[in-house]
Amino acid sequence: QVADLAGCDLVIEAVFEDPDLKRRVFAEVVGVLAPDALLASNTSTLPITDLARGVDRPEDVIGLHFFSPVDKMPLVEIVVGERTADAALARAFDVVQLIRKTPIVVNDSRGFFTSRVIGAFMDEAVGMLAEGVHPQTIEQAALQIGYPTGPLALTDEVSLTLTQHIRAGFAKAAAAEGKPFPTMPSHAVIDRLVDEFGRPGRAGKAGFYDYAEDGTRLGLWPGLVEHFPPAGPQLAGRETSGVPFVDVQERMLFSEAIDSVNCLDEGVLRSVGEANIGSIMGIGFPPWTGGVLQYIDGYRGGVAGFVARARELAARYGERFTPPASLVDRAEGAARSA
């Protein structure tokens, strides 16, 4: 009951990812809270600035993005809206530390840092099914390079229907800004699983994997190889559908690294350190890399080597792998000073 929140100095809403619903929740509770209460949203993608519209105290609205399972995941992504006050940020930081979580602070944007970047990872992996890469190869490639969970299993956990909903939100926002929204091969794969085969993800006991009634993962759905036929052998270290195993792995890593650079360039990320910490502790980027941006510096040949490899991937798989101008500048600067 709303009355149970009387006098509280912090509320964290965690309702479904619908901006109107979240704004209604804030409107219902703000009147009974303490006058300076912190209004936090556990949204994973919705801009905090937009959620603060209609709230009398937008300076007290902030994002506190927890990760699932909350009792095990150590990170909290604090999202600062356009009108979030410094005092609210300081209080949110204290709250995260009080509950013994590790905070990173990012600026407002649809998807923020973590959801946006892990979305790029899942899009890249799922899209490879449409290219004829065997689903078991995709999962093994991720596990062998150091991801804690295969991307198809992860997409099931997130929910294919929620993925569709989030994509629709990104597309609507892009249209409102007069910007194109890129169509990825993963979109058709997920739409077929949900709309044609009725497989919404783990919560619905059917996604890329089959599940027992208690939610236990049983194995990859046999229909995947029927409806997305592999075009090559299912062997690690061998070419699969013309996609070398190392390319399967590096396409996942590079998709996250390149979008992280974009987040830094756009001002969504406030520091390299927060990108590295957040990627390892929040979204499962392989720890051996040192983090998503450290991976670039540590790549063979350094930044220049990463840029050269990104160009190879872009020529082979699409312009999304084109290295950002800031990385190219860094690589050229390093070459001049060598």
Coordinates of C-alpha atoms in Angstrom, one line a residue:
Q1 CA 0.0 0.0 0.0
V2 CA 1.2 3.5 -0.8
A3 CA 0.4 4.6 2.8
D4 CA 3.1 2.2 4.0
L5 CA 5.7 4.5 2.4
A6 CA 4.8 7.5 4.6
G7 CA 7.9 9.4 5.6
C8 CA 10.3 7.2 3.7
D9 CA 13.4 9.1 2.4
L10 CA 14.0 6.7 -0.5
V11 CA 11.8 4.8 -2.9
I12 CA 13.0 2.5 -5.7
E13 CA 10.4 1.6 -8.3
A14 CA 10.9 -1.6 -10.3
V15 CA 7.7 -2.0 -12.3
F16 CA 7.6 -3.0 -16.0
E17 CA 9.6 -1.0 -18.5
D18 CA 6.8 1.4 -19.4
P19 CA 7.5 5.1 -19.0
D20 CA 3.9 6.0 -18.4
L21 CA 3.5 3.3 -15.7
K22 CA 6.7 4.4 -14.0
R23 CA 5.6 8.1 -14.0
R24 CA 2.3 7.0 -12.5
V25 CA 4.0 5.2 -9.7
F26 CA 6.1 8.2 -8.8
A27 CA 3.0 10.4 -8.9
E28 CA 1.2 8.0 -6.5
V29 CA 3.9 7.9 -3.9
V30 CA 5.6 11.3 -3.9
G31 CA 2.9 12.9 -1.8
V32 CA 3.4 10.5 1.2
L33 CA 7.2 10.4 1.2
A34 CA 9.5 12.7 3.1
P35 CA 9.7 16.2 1.5
D36 CA 13.3 15.6 0.3
A37 CA 12.9 11.8 -0.5
L38 CA 15.1 10.3 -3.2
L39 CA 13.0 9.0 -6.1
A40 CA 14.9 6.2 -7.8
S41 CA 14.1 4.0 -10.8
N42 CA 15.5 0.5 -11.4
T43 CA 14.8 0.9 -15.1
S44 CA 17.4 -0.8 -17.3
T45 CA 16.8 1.3 -20.5
L46 CA 14.4 4.3 -20.0
P47 CA 15.9 7.8 -19.8
I48 CA 15.7 9.2 -16.3
T49 CA 15.2 12.7 -17.6
D50 CA 12.0 11.5 -19.3
L51 CA 10.8 9.7 -16.2
A52 CA 11.3 12.8 -14.1
R53 CA 8.8 14.8 -16.2
G54 CA 5.7 15.4 -14.3
V55 CA 7.4 15.0 -10.9
D56 CA 7.4 18.1 -8.8
R57 CA 11.0 17.5 -7.7
P58 CA 12.9 16.3 -10.8
E59 CA 16.1 17.2 -9.0
D60 CA 15.5 14.2 -6.7
V61 CA 14.9 11.7 -9.5
I62 CA 17.8 9.3 -10.3
G63 CA 18.4 5.9 -11.7
L64 CA 19.5 3.0 -9.5
H65 CA 20.0 0.2 -12.0
F66 CA 20.4 -3.2 -10.2
F67 CA 21.5 -6.4 -12.0
S68 CA 19.9 -9.8 -11.8
P69 CA 20.1 -11.7 -9.6
V70 CA 20.3 -8.8 -7.2
D71 CA 21.5 -10.8 -4.2
K72 CA 24.5 -11.9 -6.2
M73 CA 25.4 -9.1 -8.6
P74 CA 27.7 -6.6 -7.0
L75 CA 27.2 -3.6 -9.3
V76 CA 24.7 -0.8 -9.3
E77 CA 24.6 1.7 -12.2
I78 CA 23.7 5.1 -11.0
V79 CA 22.1 7.2 -13.8
V80 CA 22.1 11.0 -13.6
G81 CA 19.3 12.8 -15.4
E82 CA 19.5 16.2 -16.9
R83 CA 18.0 17.8 -13.7
T84 CA 19.3 15.4 -11.1
A85 CA 20.9 17.4 -8.3
D86 CA 24.4 16.8 -7.1
A87 CA 23.0 16.3 -3.6
A88 CA 20.7 13.5 -5.0
L89 CA 23.7 11.8 -6.6
A90 CA 25.7 12.0 -3.4
R91 CA 22.8 10.4 -1.5
A92 CA 22.4 7.7 -4.1
F93 CA 26.1 6.9 -4.0
D94 CA 25.9 6.6 -0.2
V95 CA 22.9 4.3 -0.4
V96 CA 24.7 1.9 -2.8
Q97 CA 27.7 1.8 -0.6
L98 CA 25.5 1.3 2.5
I99 CA 24.1 -1.9 1.0
R100 CA 27.6 -3.0 0.1
K101 CA 27.3 -2.8 -3.7
T102 CA 29.8 -1.2 -6.1
P103 CA 28.5 2.0 -7.8
I104 CA 29.4 3.4 -11.2
V105 CA 27.9 6.7 -12.2
V106 CA 26.8 7.4 -15.8
N107 CA 25.0 10.1 -17.6
D108 CA 21.5 9.8 -18.9
S109 CA 20.8 8.1 -22.3
R110 CA 18.4 5.4 -23.5
G111 CA 20.0 2.1 -22.4
F112 CA 22.6 4.1 -20.4
F113 CA 25.9 2.2 -20.6
T114 CA 25.4 -1.4 -19.4
S115 CA 22.1 -2.2 -21.1
R116 CA 23.1 -0.6 -24.3
V117 CA 26.4 -2.4 -24.6
I118 CA 25.2 -5.8 -23.5
G119 CA 22.4 -5.3 -26.1
A120 CA 25.1 -5.0 -28.8
F121 CA 26.6 -8.2 -27.6
M122 CA 23.3 -10.1 -27.7
D123 CA 22.4 -8.6 -31.1
E124 CA 25.7 -9.7 -32.6
A125 CA 25.5 -13.2 -31.2
V126 CA 21.9 -13.9 -32.1
G127 CA 22.4 -12.5 -35.6
M128 CA 25.0 -15.1 -36.3
L129 CA 22.2 -17.7 -36.2
A130 CA 20.8 -16.1 -39.3
E131 CA 24.3 -16.5 -41.0
G132 CA 24.3 -20.2 -40.4
V133 CA 26.5 -20.3 -37.4
H134 CA 25.6 -23.3 -35.3
P135 CA 23.9 -22.2 -32.0
Q136 CA 26.2 -24.5 -29.9
T137 CA 29.2 -22.9 -31.6
I138 CA 27.9 -19.4 -30.6
E139 CA 27.5 -20.5 -27.0
Q140 CA 30.9 -22.3 -26.8
A141 CA 32.7 -19.4 -28.5
A142 CA 31.4 -17.1 -25.7
L143 CA 32.2 -19.4 -22.9
Q144 CA 35.7 -20.3 -24.1
I145 CA 36.6 -16.6 -24.4
G146 CA 35.5 -15.9 -20.8
Y147 CA 31.9 -14.9 -20.8
P148 CA 30.1 -16.4 -17.8
T149 CA 27.0 -17.3 -19.8
G150 CA 26.3 -18.0 -23.5
P151 CA 24.6 -15.1 -25.3
L152 CA 21.6 -17.3 -26.3
A153 CA 21.0 -18.4 -22.7
L154 CA 21.5 -14.8 -21.6
T155 CA 18.9 -13.6 -24.1
D156 CA 16.4 -16.1 -22.7
E157 CA 17.1 -14.8 -19.2
V158 CA 16.4 -11.2 -20.3
S159 CA 13.3 -12.4 -22.2
L160 CA 12.8 -12.3 -25.9
T161 CA 9.6 -10.4 -25.5
L162 CA 11.3 -7.7 -23.3
T163 CA 14.0 -7.5 -26.0
Q164 CA 11.3 -6.8 -28.6
H165 CA 9.8 -4.2 -26.3
I166 CA 13.1 -2.4 -25.7
R167 CA 13.9 -2.5 -29.4
A168 CA 10.5 -0.8 -30.1
G169 CA 11.4 1.9 -27.6
F170 CA 14.7 2.6 -29.3
A171 CA 13.1 2.7 -32.7
K172 CA 10.4 5.1 -31.5
A173 CA 13.0 7.4 -29.9
A174 CA 15.1 7.4 -33.1
A175 CA 12.1 8.2 -35.2
A176 CA 11.2 11.1 -32.9
E177 CA 14.7 12.5 -33.3
G178 CA 14.6 12.0 -37.1
K179 CA 17.4 9.4 -36.9
P180 CA 17.5 6.0 -38.7
F181 CA 17.2 2.9 -36.6
P182 CA 19.4 0.1 -37.9
T183 CA 17.9 -3.3 -38.6
M184 CA 20.0 -6.1 -37.3
P185 CA 19.8 -9.8 -38.3
S186 CA 19.0 -10.6 -34.7
H187 CA 15.7 -8.8 -35.0
A188 CA 14.2 -11.3 -37.5
V189 CA 15.5 -14.2 -35.5
I190 CA 13.9 -13.1 -32.2
D191 CA 10.7 -12.1 -34.0
R192 CA 10.4 -15.6 -35.5
L193 CA 11.0 -17.3 -32.1
V194 CA 8.4 -15.2 -30.4
D195 CA 5.7 -14.6 -33.1
E196 CA 6.0 -17.8 -35.1
F197 CA 7.1 -20.4 -32.6
G198 CA 5.7 -18.9 -29.3
R199 CA 9.1 -19.0 -27.5
P200 CA 9.3 -15.8 -25.3
G201 CA 12.3 -16.9 -23.1
R202 CA 13.0 -18.7 -19.9
A203 CA 10.0 -17.1 -18.0
G204 CA 7.8 -18.8 -20.6
K205 CA 9.6 -22.1 -20.4
A206 CA 10.7 -21.8 -24.1
G207 CA 13.3 -19.7 -25.9
F208 CA 16.5 -20.5 -27.5
Y209 CA 16.6 -23.3 -24.9
D210 CA 14.0 -25.7 -23.6
Y211 CA 13.2 -25.6 -19.9
A212 CA 11.6 -27.9 -17.3
E213 CA 8.5 -26.8 -15.4
D214 CA 10.7 -25.5 -12.6
G215 CA 12.7 -23.4 -15.0
T216 CA 15.8 -25.6 -15.2
R217 CA 17.6 -25.2 -18.5
L218 CA 17.4 -28.5 -20.4
G219 CA 19.3 -27.8 -23.6
L220 CA 19.2 -25.8 -26.8
W221 CA 15.9 -26.1 -28.6
P222 CA 16.3 -28.6 -31.5
G223 CA 14.2 -26.3 -33.7
L224 CA 17.0 -23.8 -33.9
V225 CA 19.0 -26.0 -36.3
E226 CA 15.8 -26.9 -38.2
H227 CA 14.7 -23.3 -38.8
F228 CA 18.1 -21.6 -38.8
P229 CA 20.1 -24.4 -40.6
P230 CA 23.9 -24.4 -39.8
A231 CA 26.0 -23.9 -42.9
G232 CA 29.2 -25.6 -41.5
P233 CA 30.6 -28.0 -38.9
Q234 CA 29.9 -27.6 -35.2
L235 CA 33.5 -27.8 -34.1
A236 CA 35.5 -25.3 -32.0
G237 CA 38.5 -24.0 -33.9
R238 CA 37.0 -24.9 -37.3
E239 CA 35.3 -22.6 -39.8
T240 CA 31.5 -22.5 -39.3
S241 CA 29.4 -21.2 -42.2
G242 CA 32.5 -19.4 -43.5
V243 CA 32.8 -17.6 -40.1
P244 CA 36.1 -18.6 -38.4
F245 CA 35.7 -19.5 -34.7
V246 CA 37.9 -16.6 -33.7
D247 CA 35.7 -14.2 -35.6
V248 CA 32.6 -15.5 -33.7
Q249 CA 34.5 -14.7 -30.5
E250 CA 35.9 -11.4 -31.5
R251 CA 32.6 -10.1 -33.0
M252 CA 31.1 -10.4 -29.6
L253 CA 34.0 -8.7 -27.9
F254 CA 34.4 -6.0 -30.5
S255 CA 30.7 -5.2 -30.6
E256 CA 30.8 -4.3 -26.9
A257 CA 34.2 -2.5 -27.0
I258 CA 33.2 -0.3 -30.0
D259 CA 29.9 0.7 -28.5
S260 CA 31.6 1.5 -25.2
V261 CA 33.9 3.9 -27.0
N262 CA 30.8 5.5 -28.5
C263 CA 29.4 5.8 -25.0
L264 CA 32.5 7.5 -23.8
D265 CA 32.6 9.8 -26.8
E266 CA 29.0 10.7 -26.3
G267 CA 29.4 11.5 -22.7
V268 CA 27.3 8.7 -21.4
L269 CA 30.3 7.2 -19.7
R270 CA 32.1 9.5 -17.3
S271 CA 35.4 7.6 -17.1
V272 CA 37.3 4.7 -18.6
G273 CA 37.5 3.2 -15.1
E274 CA 33.7 3.0 -14.7
A275 CA 33.5 1.4 -18.1
N276 CA 35.9 -1.3 -17.1
I277 CA 34.5 -1.9 -13.7
G278 CA 30.9 -1.9 -15.0
S279 CA 31.5 -4.2 -17.9
I280 CA 33.1 -6.9 -15.7
M281 CA 30.9 -6.6 -12.6
G282 CA 27.6 -5.8 -14.3
I283 CA 27.4 -7.4 -17.7
G284 CA 29.9 -10.2 -17.6
F285 CA 32.6 -9.0 -20.0
P286 CA 35.5 -11.5 -19.7
P287 CA 37.6 -10.5 -16.6
W288 CA 40.9 -11.5 -18.2
T289 CA 40.6 -8.4 -20.5
G290 CA 40.7 -6.0 -17.6
G291 CA 37.4 -4.5 -18.8
V292 CA 35.8 -3.4 -22.0
L293 CA 38.0 -0.5 -22.8
Q294 CA 41.1 -2.0 -21.3
Y295 CA 40.5 -4.8 -23.9
I296 CA 41.2 -2.3 -26.6
D297 CA 44.5 -1.2 -25.1
G298 CA 45.6 -4.8 -24.4
Y299 CA 44.7 -6.1 -27.8
R300 CA 47.7 -7.4 -29.8
G301 CA 49.3 -4.4 -31.4
G302 CA 47.6 -2.1 -28.9
V303 CA 45.0 0.5 -30.1
A304 CA 46.5 0.4 -33.6
G305 CA 46.1 -3.4 -33.7
F306 CA 42.5 -3.1 -32.5
V307 CA 41.7 -0.5 -35.2
A308 CA 43.2 -2.7 -37.9
R309 CA 41.2 -5.7 -36.8
A310 CA 38.0 -3.7 -36.5
R311 CA 38.4 -2.6 -40.1
E312 CA 38.8 -6.2 -41.1
L313 CA 35.6 -7.1 -39.3
A314 CA 33.8 -4.2 -40.8
A315 CA 34.8 -5.2 -44.3
R316 CA 33.7 -8.8 -43.7
Y317 CA 30.6 -8.4 -41.5
G318 CA 29.3 -4.8 -41.6
E319 CA 29.9 -1.1 -40.9
R320 CA 29.0 -1.5 -37.3
F321 CA 32.6 -2.6 -36.7
T322 CA 34.0 0.5 -38.2
P323 CA 36.4 1.9 -35.5
P324 CA 35.2 5.2 -34.0
A325 CA 37.2 8.3 -35.1
S326 CA 38.5 8.8 -31.5
L327 CA 40.2 5.4 -31.7
V328 CA 41.6 6.0 -35.1
D329 CA 43.0 9.3 -33.8
R330 CA 44.6 7.5 -30.8
A331 CA 46.1 4.9 -33.1
E332 CA 47.5 7.5 -35.5
G333 CA 48.9 9.6 -32.6
A334 CA 50.6 6.5 -31.1
A335 CA 52.2 5.8 -34.5
R336 CA 53.5 9.4 -34.9
S337 CA 55.1 9.3 -31.4
A338 CA 56.6 5.9 -31.9

